[in-house]
Structures are given as C-alpha cells and as structure tokens.
PDB file of C-alpha atoms in Angstrom:
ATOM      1  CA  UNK A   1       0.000   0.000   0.000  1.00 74.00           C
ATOM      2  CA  UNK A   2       2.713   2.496   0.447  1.00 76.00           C
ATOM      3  CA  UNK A   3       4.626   1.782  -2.205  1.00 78.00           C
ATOM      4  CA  UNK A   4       1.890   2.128  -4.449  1.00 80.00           C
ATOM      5  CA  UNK A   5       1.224   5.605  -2.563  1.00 78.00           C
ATOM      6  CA  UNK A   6       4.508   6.575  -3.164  1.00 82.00           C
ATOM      7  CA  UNK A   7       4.134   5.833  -6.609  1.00 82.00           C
ATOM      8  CA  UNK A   8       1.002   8.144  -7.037  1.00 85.00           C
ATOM      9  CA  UNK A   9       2.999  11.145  -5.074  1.00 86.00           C
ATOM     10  CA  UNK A  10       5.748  10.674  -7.544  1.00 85.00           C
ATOM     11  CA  UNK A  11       3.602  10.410 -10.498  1.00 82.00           C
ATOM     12  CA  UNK A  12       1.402  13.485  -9.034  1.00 81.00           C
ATOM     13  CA  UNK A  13       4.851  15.694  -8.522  1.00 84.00           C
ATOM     14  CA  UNK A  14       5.962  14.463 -12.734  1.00 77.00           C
ATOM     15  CA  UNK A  15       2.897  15.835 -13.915  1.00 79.00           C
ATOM     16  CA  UNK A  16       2.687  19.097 -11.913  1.00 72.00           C
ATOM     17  CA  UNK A  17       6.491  19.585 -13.345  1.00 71.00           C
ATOM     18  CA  UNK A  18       5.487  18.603 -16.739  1.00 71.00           C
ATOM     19  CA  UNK A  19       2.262  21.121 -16.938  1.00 70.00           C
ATOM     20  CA  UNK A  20       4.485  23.591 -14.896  1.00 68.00           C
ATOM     21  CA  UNK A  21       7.336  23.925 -17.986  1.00 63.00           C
ATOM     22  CA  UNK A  22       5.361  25.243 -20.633  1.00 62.00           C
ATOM     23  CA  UNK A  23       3.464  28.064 -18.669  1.00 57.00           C
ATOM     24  CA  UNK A  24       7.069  29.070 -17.426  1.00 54.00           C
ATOM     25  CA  UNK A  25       8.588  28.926 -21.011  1.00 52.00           C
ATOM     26  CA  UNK A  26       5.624  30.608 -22.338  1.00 53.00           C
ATOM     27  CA  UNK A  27       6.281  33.356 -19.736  1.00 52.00           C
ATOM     28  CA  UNK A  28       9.618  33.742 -20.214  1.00 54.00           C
ATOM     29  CA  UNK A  29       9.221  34.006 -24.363  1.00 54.00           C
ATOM     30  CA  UNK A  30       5.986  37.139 -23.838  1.00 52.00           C
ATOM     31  CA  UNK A  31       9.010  39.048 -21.676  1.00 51.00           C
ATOM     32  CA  UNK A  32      11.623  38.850 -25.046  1.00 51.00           C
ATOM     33  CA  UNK A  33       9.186  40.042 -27.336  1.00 50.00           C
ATOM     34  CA  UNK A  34       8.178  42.887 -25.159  1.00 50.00           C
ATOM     35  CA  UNK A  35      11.691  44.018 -25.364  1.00 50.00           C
ATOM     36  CA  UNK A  36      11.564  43.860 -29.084  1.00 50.00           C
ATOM     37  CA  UNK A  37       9.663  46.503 -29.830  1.00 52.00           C
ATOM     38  CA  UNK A  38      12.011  48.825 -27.779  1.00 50.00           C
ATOM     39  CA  UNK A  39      14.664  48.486 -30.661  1.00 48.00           C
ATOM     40  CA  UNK A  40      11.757  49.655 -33.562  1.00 47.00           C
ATOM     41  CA  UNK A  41      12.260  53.165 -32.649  1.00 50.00           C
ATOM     42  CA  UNK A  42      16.324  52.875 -32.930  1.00 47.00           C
ATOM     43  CA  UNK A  43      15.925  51.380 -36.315  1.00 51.00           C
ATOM     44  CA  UNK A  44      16.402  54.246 -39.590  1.00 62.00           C
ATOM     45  CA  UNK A  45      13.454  55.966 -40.980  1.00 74.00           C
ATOM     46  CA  UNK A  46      11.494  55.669 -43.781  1.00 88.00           C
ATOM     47  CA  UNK A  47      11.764  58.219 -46.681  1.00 92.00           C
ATOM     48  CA  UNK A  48       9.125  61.249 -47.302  1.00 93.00           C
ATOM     49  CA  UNK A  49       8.185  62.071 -50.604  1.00 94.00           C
ATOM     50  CA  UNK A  50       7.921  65.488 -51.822  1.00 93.00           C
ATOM     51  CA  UNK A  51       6.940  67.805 -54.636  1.00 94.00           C
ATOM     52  CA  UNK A  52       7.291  71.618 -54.983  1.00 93.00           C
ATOM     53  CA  UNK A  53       8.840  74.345 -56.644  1.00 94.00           C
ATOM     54  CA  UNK A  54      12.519  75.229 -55.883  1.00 94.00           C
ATOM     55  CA  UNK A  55      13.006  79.021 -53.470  1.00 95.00           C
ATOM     56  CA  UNK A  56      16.778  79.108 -53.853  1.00 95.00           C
ATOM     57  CA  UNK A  57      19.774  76.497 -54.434  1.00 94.00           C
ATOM     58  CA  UNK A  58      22.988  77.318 -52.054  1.00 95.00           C
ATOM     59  CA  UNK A  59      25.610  75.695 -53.947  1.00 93.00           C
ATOM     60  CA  UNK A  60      28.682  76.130 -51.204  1.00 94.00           C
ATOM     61  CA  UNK A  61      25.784  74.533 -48.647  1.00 94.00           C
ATOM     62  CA  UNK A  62      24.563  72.026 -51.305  1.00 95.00           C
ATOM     63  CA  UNK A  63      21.167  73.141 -50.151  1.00 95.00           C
ATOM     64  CA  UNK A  64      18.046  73.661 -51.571  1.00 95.00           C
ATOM     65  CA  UNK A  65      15.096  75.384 -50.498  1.00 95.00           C
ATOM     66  CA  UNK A  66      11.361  74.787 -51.435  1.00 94.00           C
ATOM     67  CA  UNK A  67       8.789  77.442 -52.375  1.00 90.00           C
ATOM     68  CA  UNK A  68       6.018  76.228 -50.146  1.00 87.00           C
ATOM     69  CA  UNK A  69       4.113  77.067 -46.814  1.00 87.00           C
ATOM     70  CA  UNK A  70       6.759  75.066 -44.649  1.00 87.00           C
ATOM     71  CA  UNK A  71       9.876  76.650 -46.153  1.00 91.00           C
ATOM     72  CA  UNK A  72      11.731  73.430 -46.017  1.00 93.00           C
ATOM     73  CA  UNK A  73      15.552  73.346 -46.480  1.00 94.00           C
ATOM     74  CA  UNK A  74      17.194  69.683 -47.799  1.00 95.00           C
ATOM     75  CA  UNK A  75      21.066  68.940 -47.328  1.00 96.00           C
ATOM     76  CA  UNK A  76      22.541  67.622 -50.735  1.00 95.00           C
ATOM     77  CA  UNK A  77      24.872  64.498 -49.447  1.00 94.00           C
ATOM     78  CA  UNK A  78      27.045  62.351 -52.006  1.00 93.00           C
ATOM     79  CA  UNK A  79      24.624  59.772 -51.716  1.00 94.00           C
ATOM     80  CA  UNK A  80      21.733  62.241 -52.953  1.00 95.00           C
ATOM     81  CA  UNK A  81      20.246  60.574 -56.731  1.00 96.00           C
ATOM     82  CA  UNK A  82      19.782  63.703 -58.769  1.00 94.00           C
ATOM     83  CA  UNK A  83      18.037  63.337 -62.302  1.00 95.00           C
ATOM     84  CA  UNK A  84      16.891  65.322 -65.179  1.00 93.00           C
ATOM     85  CA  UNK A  85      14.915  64.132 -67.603  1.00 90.00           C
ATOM     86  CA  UNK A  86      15.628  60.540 -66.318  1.00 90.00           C
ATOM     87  CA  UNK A  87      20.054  61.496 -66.486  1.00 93.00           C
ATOM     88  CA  UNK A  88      22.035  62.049 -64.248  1.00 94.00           C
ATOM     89  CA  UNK A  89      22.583  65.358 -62.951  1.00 94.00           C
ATOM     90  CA  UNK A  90      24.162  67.884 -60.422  1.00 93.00           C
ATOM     91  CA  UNK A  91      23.129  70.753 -57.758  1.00 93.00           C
ATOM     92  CA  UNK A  92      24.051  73.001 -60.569  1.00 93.00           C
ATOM     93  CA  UNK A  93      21.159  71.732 -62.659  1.00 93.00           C
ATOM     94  CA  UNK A  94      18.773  73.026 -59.947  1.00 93.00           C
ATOM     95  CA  UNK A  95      17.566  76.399 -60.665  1.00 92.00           C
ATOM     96  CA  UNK A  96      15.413  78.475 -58.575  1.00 92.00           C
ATOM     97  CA  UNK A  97      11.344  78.403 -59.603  1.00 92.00           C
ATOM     98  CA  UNK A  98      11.790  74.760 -61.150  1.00 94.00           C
ATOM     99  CA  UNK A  99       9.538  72.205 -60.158  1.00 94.00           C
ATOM    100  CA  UNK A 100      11.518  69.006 -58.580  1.00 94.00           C
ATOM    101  CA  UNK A 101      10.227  65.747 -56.478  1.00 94.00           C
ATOM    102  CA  UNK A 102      11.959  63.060 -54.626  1.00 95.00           C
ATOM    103  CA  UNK A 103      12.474  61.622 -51.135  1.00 96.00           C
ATOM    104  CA  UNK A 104      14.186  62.990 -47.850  1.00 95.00           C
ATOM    105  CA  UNK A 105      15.118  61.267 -44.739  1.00 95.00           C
ATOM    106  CA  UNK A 106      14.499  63.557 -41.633  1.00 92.00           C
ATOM    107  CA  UNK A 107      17.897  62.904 -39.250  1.00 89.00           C
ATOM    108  CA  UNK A 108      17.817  63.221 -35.409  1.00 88.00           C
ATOM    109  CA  UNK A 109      19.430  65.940 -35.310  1.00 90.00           C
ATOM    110  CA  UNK A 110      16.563  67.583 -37.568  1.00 89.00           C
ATOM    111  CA  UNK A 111      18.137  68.092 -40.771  1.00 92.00           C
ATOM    112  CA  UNK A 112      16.473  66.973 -43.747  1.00 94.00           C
ATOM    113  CA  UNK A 113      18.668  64.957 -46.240  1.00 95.00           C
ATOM    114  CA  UNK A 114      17.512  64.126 -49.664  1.00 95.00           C
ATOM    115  CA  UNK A 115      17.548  60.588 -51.064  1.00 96.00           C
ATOM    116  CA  UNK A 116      16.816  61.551 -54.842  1.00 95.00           C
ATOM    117  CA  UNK A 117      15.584  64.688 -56.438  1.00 94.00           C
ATOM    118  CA  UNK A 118      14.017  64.579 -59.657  1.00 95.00           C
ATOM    119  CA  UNK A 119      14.624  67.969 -61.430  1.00 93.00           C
ATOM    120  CA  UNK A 120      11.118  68.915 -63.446  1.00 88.00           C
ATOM    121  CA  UNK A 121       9.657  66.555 -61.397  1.00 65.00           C
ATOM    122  CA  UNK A 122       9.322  62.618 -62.133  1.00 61.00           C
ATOM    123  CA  UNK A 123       7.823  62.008 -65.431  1.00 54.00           C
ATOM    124  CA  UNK A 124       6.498  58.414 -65.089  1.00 52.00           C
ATOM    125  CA  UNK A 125       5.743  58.176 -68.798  1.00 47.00           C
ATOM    126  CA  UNK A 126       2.690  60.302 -69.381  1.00 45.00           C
ATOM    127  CA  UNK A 127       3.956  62.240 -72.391  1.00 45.00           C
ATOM    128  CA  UNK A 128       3.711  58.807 -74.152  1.00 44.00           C
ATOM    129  CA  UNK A 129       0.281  58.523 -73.781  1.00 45.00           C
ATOM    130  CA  UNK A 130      -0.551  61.624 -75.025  1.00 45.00           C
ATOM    131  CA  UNK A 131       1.668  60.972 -78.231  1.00 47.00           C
ATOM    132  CA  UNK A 132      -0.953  57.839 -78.676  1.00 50.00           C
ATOM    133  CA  UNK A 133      -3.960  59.635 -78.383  1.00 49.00           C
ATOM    134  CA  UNK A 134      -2.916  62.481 -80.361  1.00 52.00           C
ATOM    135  CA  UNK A 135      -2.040  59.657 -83.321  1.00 52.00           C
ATOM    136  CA  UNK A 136      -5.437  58.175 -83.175  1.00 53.00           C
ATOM    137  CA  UNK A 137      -7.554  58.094 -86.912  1.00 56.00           C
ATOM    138  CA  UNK A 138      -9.824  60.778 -87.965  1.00 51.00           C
TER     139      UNK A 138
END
C-alpha cells in the first residue's frame, strides 16, 4: 500500500512539473518580445516624398530650399540621386522656380537629407500617352 502511494505522489509531482514547464517557457518568451519593440524606434526611418517648386539652391551649402508654406531646407549628401529628364545630374542643374520631387530622410538631429531629387519633377511616362492619343484616326 505504500509503495503504491509513493508511486502516485511521484507520479502526481511528474505531472505538476510537466504542466508547470510550458506556462514558465511561455512566460519567459511574452518578456523577449516585449523588449523587441524597444529596438523599432532605434531602427532608420522611412523616406518622405515630396513635390514643390525650388526658393533658392545654395551651392557652397549644397542646399536647396522649397517654395512652399513650410519653407523646407534639404542637405545635398554624395549619396543624394539627382536626375533630369531621367540622367544624371548635379546641384548646378537646380535652378530656382523649377519644379523638382523626390524623397528625404528627416535625421535626429533635424536636418532633412535628400535621397533623390528629380529635377522637373518625375515624369512616369505620361507624355507617351498623349503621343498615342494624339495619333489616333480621324
């Protein structure tokens, strides 16, 4: 009789550990990802399109200046894509009441440093549809 009480305690104690494990693990995995999302905020930003007219091109700051409500000044880098007419270009190419586009990283420091700047603005193709309507049989 006591050995098969013993056995029952013993089998009792296996099982508690058993069901125990899991709950701890579980436990222990929900405190990891909580920490994860604490390193999103550290990771770079995403670029911010744009599209305005140009206020004034600093060529000894490599900056350029928009001609809209905000006033928004971009640092030129040597990473900075600049096109024209889908070529490549430079800051000198950027004259003041041209209409550009591209995309800007905002640093932490504030500054705003463009990606790529696409001088006249990014055509996407549009003047070729308008060639094929204009060709269309009277």
């Amino acid at each position: 009789m006591i050995k098969s009480l013993s056995k029952i305690t013993i089998m009792g104690i296996l099982s508690a550990v058993v069901l125990g494990v899991p709950v701890t693990v579980s436990a222990q995995s929900t405190n990891k990802t909580a920490s994860a999302p604490a390193a999103a905020p550290e990771a770079k930003s995403k670029p911010i399109s744009f599209h305005s007219k140009v206020a004034s091109v600093d060529k000894s700051a490599k900056t350029v200046t928009l001609d809209d409500k905000n006033k928004r000044t971009f640092q030129v880098t040597s990473e900075t894509k600049i096109l024209k007419d889908e070529k490549p270009a430079t800051l000198d190419d950027v004259t003041a009441g041209e209409n550009i586009s591209g995309s800007y990283k905002k640093g932490e420091d504030g500054k705003l440093t463009l990606r790529s700047l696409y001088i006249g603005g990014k055509s996407g193709g549009s003047s070729k549809k308008k060639e094929k309507t204009d060709s269309t049989p009277k």
